[in-house]
């Protein structure tokens, strides 16, 4: 029998859809202390050693809001057909973050400006959306999905460490988040289904930068 040719367009997860391809790349970029599937060496400061102050958590919320607000504003105002598919996904976080930040104000905290890290991420995304809109999907996926996975773990940890278990709206969605994620996965798979292989690869290649930039936003807590 003729030797079976390896399909050069085959990527891990590609038989399931593009979300699975992006997830595969993302999981490998986790450190071993972050997730079971992580392949990177343990972070210099593993998350169970993080000891941020309340103010650091507030900074993290402000920075997160800066990024989500940019992304959500851009999607809302864009007439790009692909971006429009992500309008009202149910994953939007700007309003929830605004309420959480007001809660801090009510407790007497003053609200800091967004950090340089958050602003740099927004500048990067602005340019990416203009130059390589398909690659932007990778950041969209990683930023929102990371928040529902590791982000929620971090939120629970911070809340029990610093806020007596108080539940912030950042971690509350209008309906079951699993349901929202399932819908969004379908949308992403559908959006990317006819992308040529090189466009998909270009999008997958953004995963490293999605990690680096979100890592700098998480940096407010990693102390
Ligand atoms: C999934 C932890 C940072 C992107 C996960 C999962 C865990 C986790 C436990 C779930 C794995 C599973 O399905 O069993 C963490 C921790 C982080 C972190 C502790 C930081 C301290 C990041 C960052 C990104 C990211 C920076 C990218 C910006 C993702 C994605 C998934 C995921 C895309 C898949 C979600 C899904 O399949 O629904 N993470 N993560 N994570 N993480 Fe992270």
Coordinates of C-alpha atoms and ligand atoms in Angstrom, one line a residue:
X1 CA 0.0 0.0 0.0
X2 CA 1.2 3.5 -0.7
X3 CA 2.6 5.3 2.3
X4 CA 0.0 7.6 3.7
X5 CA 0.9 11.3 3.0
X6 CA 0.9 13.5 6.1
X7 CA -1.6 16.4 5.4
X8 CA 0.6 19.5 5.5
X9 CA -2.4 21.6 6.4
X10 CA -3.2 19.5 9.4
X11 CA -2.8 21.3 12.8
X12 CA -3.5 19.9 16.3
X13 CA -7.2 20.4 16.9
X14 CA -8.1 21.2 13.3
X15 CA -10.4 18.3 12.9
X16 CA -12.7 19.9 15.5
X17 CA -12.5 23.5 14.3
X18 CA -10.5 26.6 14.7
X19 CA -11.3 27.2 18.3
X20 CA -9.7 23.9 19.2
X21 CA -6.6 24.9 17.2
X22 CA -6.3 28.2 19.1
X23 CA -6.9 26.4 22.4
X24 CA -4.2 23.8 21.7
X25 CA -1.6 26.6 21.1
X26 CA -2.8 28.5 24.2
X27 CA -2.7 25.6 26.6
X28 CA 0.9 24.9 25.7
X29 CA 1.8 28.4 26.6
X30 CA 0.6 28.1 30.1
X31 CA 3.2 27.4 32.8
X32 CA 3.0 24.2 34.7
X33 CA 1.8 25.9 37.8
X34 CA -1.0 27.6 35.9
X35 CA -2.7 24.6 34.1
X36 CA -2.3 20.9 33.9
X37 CA -1.8 21.1 30.1
X38 CA 0.9 23.8 30.5
X39 CA 4.3 23.2 29.0
X40 CA 6.2 26.2 30.1
X41 CA 8.5 26.1 33.1
X42 CA 7.0 27.3 36.4
X43 CA 6.8 31.1 36.7
X44 CA 9.4 32.9 38.8
X45 CA 6.5 33.8 41.1
X46 CA 3.8 31.0 40.9
X47 CA 0.3 32.3 41.5
X48 CA -0.1 30.7 44.9
X49 CA 2.7 33.0 46.1
X50 CA 1.0 36.2 44.8
X51 CA 0.4 38.6 47.7
X52 CA -0.9 41.8 46.1
X53 CA -2.6 44.5 48.1
X54 CA -6.2 45.7 47.5
X55 CA -4.9 48.6 45.5
X56 CA -3.1 46.2 43.1
X57 CA -6.4 44.4 42.5
X58 CA -8.1 47.7 41.8
X59 CA -5.3 48.5 39.3
X60 CA -5.9 45.1 37.7
X61 CA -9.6 45.9 37.3
X62 CA -8.9 49.4 35.9
X63 CA -6.4 47.9 33.4
X64 CA -8.7 45.1 32.4
X65 CA -11.5 47.6 31.9
X66 CA -9.2 49.7 29.7
X67 CA -8.6 46.8 27.4
X68 CA -12.2 45.4 27.3
X69 CA -13.6 48.9 26.8
X70 CA -11.4 49.4 23.8
X71 CA -12.3 46.0 22.3
X72 CA -16.0 46.3 22.9
X73 CA -16.2 49.9 21.7
X74 CA -14.3 48.9 18.5
X75 CA -16.6 46.0 17.8
X76 CA -19.7 48.0 18.5
X77 CA -18.8 50.8 16.2
X78 CA -17.2 48.8 13.4
X79 CA -19.0 48.0 10.2
X80 CA -16.6 45.2 9.5
X81 CA -18.7 42.0 8.9
X82 CA -16.4 39.7 10.8
X83 CA -16.1 41.9 13.9
X84 CA -19.9 42.4 13.8
X85 CA -20.3 38.7 14.5
X86 CA -18.9 39.4 18.0
X87 CA -21.4 42.1 18.9
X88 CA -23.4 41.3 22.0
X89 CA -21.7 38.0 22.5
X90 CA -22.7 38.0 26.1
X91 CA -19.0 38.0 27.2
X92 CA -18.7 41.8 27.4
X93 CA -17.0 42.9 30.6
X94 CA -16.9 46.8 30.5
X95 CA -20.1 47.4 32.4
X96 CA -19.4 44.8 35.1
X97 CA -15.9 46.2 35.6
X98 CA -17.3 49.7 35.8
X99 CA -19.6 48.6 38.7
X100 CA -16.8 46.9 40.5
X101 CA -14.6 50.0 40.2
X102 CA -17.5 52.1 41.6
X103 CA -17.6 49.7 44.5
X104 CA -14.0 50.5 45.3
X105 CA -14.8 54.2 45.1
X106 CA -17.6 53.7 47.6
X107 CA -15.1 52.1 50.0
X108 CA -13.0 55.2 49.8
X109 CA -10.3 54.1 47.3
X110 CA -9.2 56.5 44.6
X111 CA -9.2 55.1 41.2
X112 CA -5.8 55.0 39.4
X113 CA -5.2 55.7 35.8
X114 CA -4.7 52.7 33.5
X115 CA -1.1 51.5 33.6
X116 CA 1.3 51.8 30.8
X117 CA 1.0 48.1 30.2
X118 CA -2.8 48.3 29.6
X119 CA -2.3 51.4 27.3
X120 CA 0.4 49.6 25.3
X121 CA -1.9 46.6 24.8
X122 CA -4.6 48.9 23.4
X123 CA -2.2 50.6 21.1
X124 CA -1.0 47.3 19.8
X125 CA -4.6 46.0 19.3
X126 CA -5.5 49.2 17.4
X127 CA -2.8 48.7 14.9
X128 CA -3.5 45.0 14.6
X129 CA -7.2 45.5 13.9
X130 CA -6.2 48.0 11.1
X131 CA -3.4 45.8 9.6
X132 CA -4.3 42.1 10.2
X133 CA -8.0 41.9 11.4
X134 CA -7.9 38.1 11.2
X135 CA -5.1 37.9 13.7
X136 CA -7.0 40.1 16.1
X137 CA -9.5 37.2 16.6
X138 CA -6.7 35.4 18.4
X139 CA -6.5 38.2 21.0
X140 CA -10.3 38.3 21.3
X141 CA -10.5 34.6 21.9
X142 CA -7.6 34.5 24.4
X143 CA -8.5 37.6 26.3
X144 CA -12.2 36.6 26.9
X145 CA -11.7 32.8 27.3
X146 CA -8.7 33.2 29.6
X147 CA -10.9 35.4 31.9
X148 CA -13.5 32.6 32.1
X149 CA -10.9 30.0 33.1
X150 CA -7.7 31.1 34.8
X151 CA -9.2 34.6 35.4
X152 CA -12.0 33.2 37.5
X153 CA -9.6 31.1 39.5
X154 CA -7.5 34.2 40.2
X155 CA -10.6 36.1 41.1
X156 CA -11.7 33.6 43.7
X157 CA -8.2 33.6 45.1
X158 CA -8.0 37.4 45.4
X159 CA -11.5 37.6 46.8
X160 CA -10.8 35.1 49.6
X161 CA -7.4 36.6 50.3
X162 CA -8.3 40.3 50.3
X163 CA -12.1 40.8 50.3
X164 CA -13.7 38.1 52.6
X165 CA -15.0 36.2 49.6
X166 CA -16.9 39.2 48.1
X167 CA -18.1 38.4 44.6
X168 CA -17.1 41.0 42.0
X169 CA -19.3 41.5 38.9
X170 CA -16.3 40.9 36.7
X171 CA -17.0 37.2 37.3
X172 CA -20.8 37.3 36.9
X173 CA -22.4 37.0 33.4
X174 CA -26.0 37.6 32.5
X175 CA -26.5 33.9 31.9
X176 CA -24.6 30.7 32.3
X177 CA -21.2 31.5 31.0
X178 CA -20.7 27.9 29.7
X179 CA -23.7 28.5 27.4
X180 CA -22.2 31.7 26.2
X181 CA -18.9 30.1 25.5
X182 CA -20.5 27.3 23.6
X183 CA -22.3 29.8 21.3
X184 CA -19.1 31.9 20.9
X185 CA -17.1 28.8 19.9
X186 CA -19.6 28.1 17.2
X187 CA -19.3 31.7 15.9
X188 CA -15.5 31.6 15.8
X189 CA -15.5 28.2 14.0
X190 CA -17.9 29.6 11.5
X191 CA -16.0 32.8 11.0
X192 CA -12.7 31.0 10.4
X193 CA -14.0 28.0 8.4
X194 CA -13.1 29.4 5.0
X195 CA -9.9 31.1 6.0
X196 CA -7.0 29.9 4.0
X197 CA -4.3 27.9 5.9
X198 CA -1.9 30.8 5.9
X199 CA -4.4 33.2 7.4
X200 CA -5.3 30.7 10.1
X201 CA -1.6 30.2 10.9
X202 CA -1.0 33.9 11.1
X203 CA -3.8 34.1 13.6
X204 CA -2.4 31.2 15.7
X205 CA 0.9 32.9 15.7
X206 CA -0.6 35.8 17.7
X207 CA -1.1 33.5 20.7
X208 CA 2.3 34.3 22.1
X209 CA 1.6 38.0 22.0
X210 CA -1.8 37.5 23.5
X211 CA -0.1 35.8 26.4
X212 CA 2.6 38.4 26.7
X213 CA 0.3 41.4 26.7
X214 CA -2.3 39.9 29.1
X215 CA 0.7 38.8 31.2
X216 CA 1.7 42.5 31.6
X217 CA -1.9 43.3 32.7
X218 CA -1.9 40.5 35.2
X219 CA 1.5 41.9 36.4
X220 CA -0.4 44.2 38.7
X221 CA -1.2 41.1 40.8
X222 CA 2.0 39.1 40.4
X223 CA 3.8 40.5 43.5
Ligands
LIG1 C1 -7.6 27.7 30.1 C2 -5.2 28.8 34.1 C3 -3.3 32.7 32.0 C4 -5.6 31.6 27.9 C5 -7.1 27.7 31.3 C6 -7.4 26.6 32.3 C7 -6.7 26.9 33.4 C8 -6.0 28.1 33.2 C9 -6.7 26.1 34.7 C10 -8.4 25.5 32.1 C11 -7.8 24.3 31.4 C12 -8.9 23.3 31.3 O1 -9.8 23.5 30.4 O2 -8.9 22.3 32.0 C13 -4.5 30.0 33.9 C14 -3.8 30.7 34.9 C15 -3.3 31.8 34.3 C16 -3.7 31.8 32.9 C17 -3.7 30.3 36.3 C18 -2.4 32.9 34.8 C19 -2.0 33.0 36.0 C20 -3.7 32.7 30.7 C21 -3.4 33.7 29.7 C22 -4.0 33.4 28.6 C23 -4.8 32.2 28.8 C24 -2.4 34.9 30.0 C25 -4.0 34.1 27.3 C26 -4.1 35.4 27.2 C27 -6.4 30.5 28.1 C28 -7.3 29.9 27.2 C29 -7.9 28.7 27.8 C30 -7.3 28.7 29.1 C31 -7.6 30.3 25.8 C32 -8.9 27.8 27.2 C33 -10.3 28.1 27.7 C34 -11.3 27.2 27.2 O3 -11.1 26.2 26.6 O4 -12.5 27.5 27.5 N1 -6.2 28.6 31.9 N2 -4.4 30.6 32.7 N3 -4.6 31.8 30.1 N4 -6.4 29.8 29.3 FE1 -5.4 30.2 31.0

